[in-house]
One Martini backbone bead per residue (centre of mass of N, CA, C, O) as a GRO file, in nm:
protein
  106
    1SER     BB    1  -2.987  -0.135  -7.183
    2GLY     BB    2  -2.776  -0.227  -7.433
    3ARG     BB    3  -2.543  -0.105  -7.410
    4ILE     BB    4  -2.236  -0.022  -7.541
    5SER     BB    5  -1.883  -0.025  -7.429
    6ILE     BB    6  -1.613   0.120  -7.554
    7ARG     BB    7  -1.238   0.084  -7.417
    8LYS     BB    8  -0.925   0.170  -7.420
    9LEU     BB    9  -0.636   0.040  -7.241
   10SER     BB   10  -0.349   0.162  -7.082
   11GLY     BB   11  -0.322  -0.153  -6.895
   12PRO     BB   12  -0.369  -0.313  -6.674
   13THR     BB   13  -0.625  -0.527  -6.558
   14SER     BB   14  -0.900  -0.545  -6.320
   15SER     BB   15  -1.106  -0.704  -6.125
   16ASP     BB   16  -1.229  -0.725  -5.794
   17TRP     BB   17  -1.269  -1.009  -5.787
   18CYS     BB   18  -1.006  -1.124  -5.940
   19MET     BB   19  -0.826  -1.079  -5.668
   20PHE     BB   20  -0.899  -1.280  -5.461
   21GLU     BB   21  -0.711  -1.479  -5.656
   22ALA     BB   22  -0.451  -1.340  -5.735
   23ILE     BB   23  -0.310  -1.257  -5.439
   24GLN     BB   24  -0.245  -1.590  -5.414
   25ARG     BB   25   0.014  -1.512  -5.618
   26MET     BB   26   0.173  -1.332  -5.458
   27PRO     BB   27   0.436  -1.210  -5.336
   28PHE     BB   28   0.644  -1.200  -5.053
   29ASP     BB   29   0.721  -0.845  -5.126
   30LYS     BB   30   0.816  -0.527  -5.059
   31ASP     BB   31   0.890  -0.443  -5.371
   32LEU     BB   32   0.578  -0.437  -5.424
   33LYS     BB   33   0.435  -0.230  -5.721
   34LEU     BB   34   0.135  -0.241  -5.844
   35LYS     BB   35  -0.007  -0.103  -6.168
   36PHE     BB   36  -0.351  -0.053  -6.213
   37ASP     BB   37  -0.692  -0.120  -6.328
   38LEU     BB   38  -1.008  -0.092  -6.211
   39LEU     BB   39  -1.305  -0.304  -6.248
   40GLU     BB   40  -1.603  -0.242  -6.109
   41GLY     BB   41  -1.834  -0.465  -6.144
   42LEU     BB   42  -1.771  -0.460  -6.460
   43SER     BB   43  -1.807  -0.148  -6.525
   44VAL     BB   44  -1.624   0.038  -6.347
   45LEU     BB   45  -1.357   0.264  -6.419
   46ARG     BB   46  -1.064   0.226  -6.228
   47PRO     BB   47  -0.792   0.419  -6.184
   48GLY     BB   48  -0.483   0.411  -6.026
   49HIS     BB   49  -0.385   0.161  -5.918
   50ARG     BB   50  -0.247   0.003  -5.608
   51LEU     BB   51  -0.004  -0.286  -5.499
   52THR     BB   52   0.109  -0.400  -5.173
   53TYR     BB   53   0.375  -0.523  -4.933
   54GLU     BB   54   0.361  -0.491  -4.590
   55GLY     BB   55   0.358  -0.760  -4.449
   56LYS     BB   56   0.357  -0.878  -4.120
   57VAL     BB   57   0.072  -0.927  -3.912
   58GLN     BB   58  -0.136  -0.911  -3.628
   59HIS     BB   59  -0.408  -1.143  -3.520
   60GLN     BB   60  -0.702  -1.192  -3.343
   61TRP     BB   61  -0.845  -1.521  -3.319
   62GLY     BB   62  -1.000  -1.529  -3.110
   63LYS     BB   63  -0.785  -1.665  -2.855
   64ASP     BB   64  -0.570  -1.605  -3.119
   65ALA     BB   65  -0.262  -1.553  -3.236
   66VAL     BB   66  -0.213  -1.418  -3.596
   67GLN     BB   67  -0.015  -1.450  -3.857
   68LEU     BB   68  -0.023  -1.215  -4.132
   69HIS     BB   69  -0.036  -1.111  -4.476
   70TYR     BB   70  -0.023  -0.775  -4.599
   71PHE     BB   71  -0.227  -0.626  -4.849
   72ARG     BB   72  -0.234  -0.293  -5.039
   73GLN     BB   73  -0.526  -0.131  -5.200
   74PHE     BB   74  -0.552   0.131  -5.411
   75GLY     BB   75  -0.736   0.438  -5.531
   76GLN     BB   76  -0.958   0.578  -5.754
   77GLY     BB   77  -1.280   0.562  -5.591
   78MET     BB   78  -1.187   0.411  -5.341
   79LEU     BB   79  -1.163   0.205  -5.082
   80PRO     BB   80  -0.942   0.059  -4.930
   81TYR     BB   81  -0.760  -0.282  -4.955
   82GLU     BB   82  -0.759  -0.559  -4.744
   83TYR     BB   83  -0.530  -0.834  -4.741
   84TYR     BB   84  -0.511  -1.153  -4.608
   85LEU     BB   85  -0.240  -1.429  -4.530
   86ASP     BB   86  -0.110  -1.704  -4.527
   87ASP     BB   87   0.157  -1.875  -4.569
   88THR     BB   88  -0.019  -2.043  -4.811
   89HIS     BB   89  -0.154  -1.813  -4.950
   90ARG     BB   90  -0.409  -1.786  -4.797
   91LEU     BB   91  -0.716  -1.651  -4.808
   92VAL     BB   92  -0.888  -1.505  -4.517
   93MET     BB   93  -0.907  -1.188  -4.562
   94VAL     BB   94  -1.094  -0.883  -4.628
   95VAL     BB   95  -1.095  -0.515  -4.629
   96SER     BB   96  -1.355  -0.248  -4.681
   97GLY     BB   97  -1.465  -0.069  -4.519
   98TYR     BB   98  -1.770  -0.206  -4.428
   99ARG     BB   99  -1.619  -0.444  -4.492
  100ALA     BB  100  -1.608  -0.817  -4.470
  101TYR     BB  101  -1.424  -1.092  -4.581
  102ILE     BB  102  -1.446  -1.415  -4.461
  103ILE     BB  103  -1.242  -1.708  -4.474
  104ASP     BB  104  -1.387  -2.052  -4.423
  105SER     BB  105  -1.313  -2.391  -4.397
  106CYS     BB  106  -1.593  -2.537  -4.237
   0.00000   0.00000   0.00000
């Protein structure tokens, strides 16, 4: 609509789609507890988000059971996001509410 909004941010900020790339550079460290604000769709500011590493979890992948590293993101105004990575830090799956993103290398 041609409107411009300028806001001073209070600290670290990311967008929802940038998290898909950034999460792959995070350490597998139980002490990880990041605080940031999130720009949802690059237009709506969602303050007070947290990202934590929850450890390894087992998932059934077809006939195989796989161990994946699990990160959890939660904050104001959004359903939690769950990020699952393999041992090489490659993002395999992202789940939030009724959405699931499955990254398939085929």
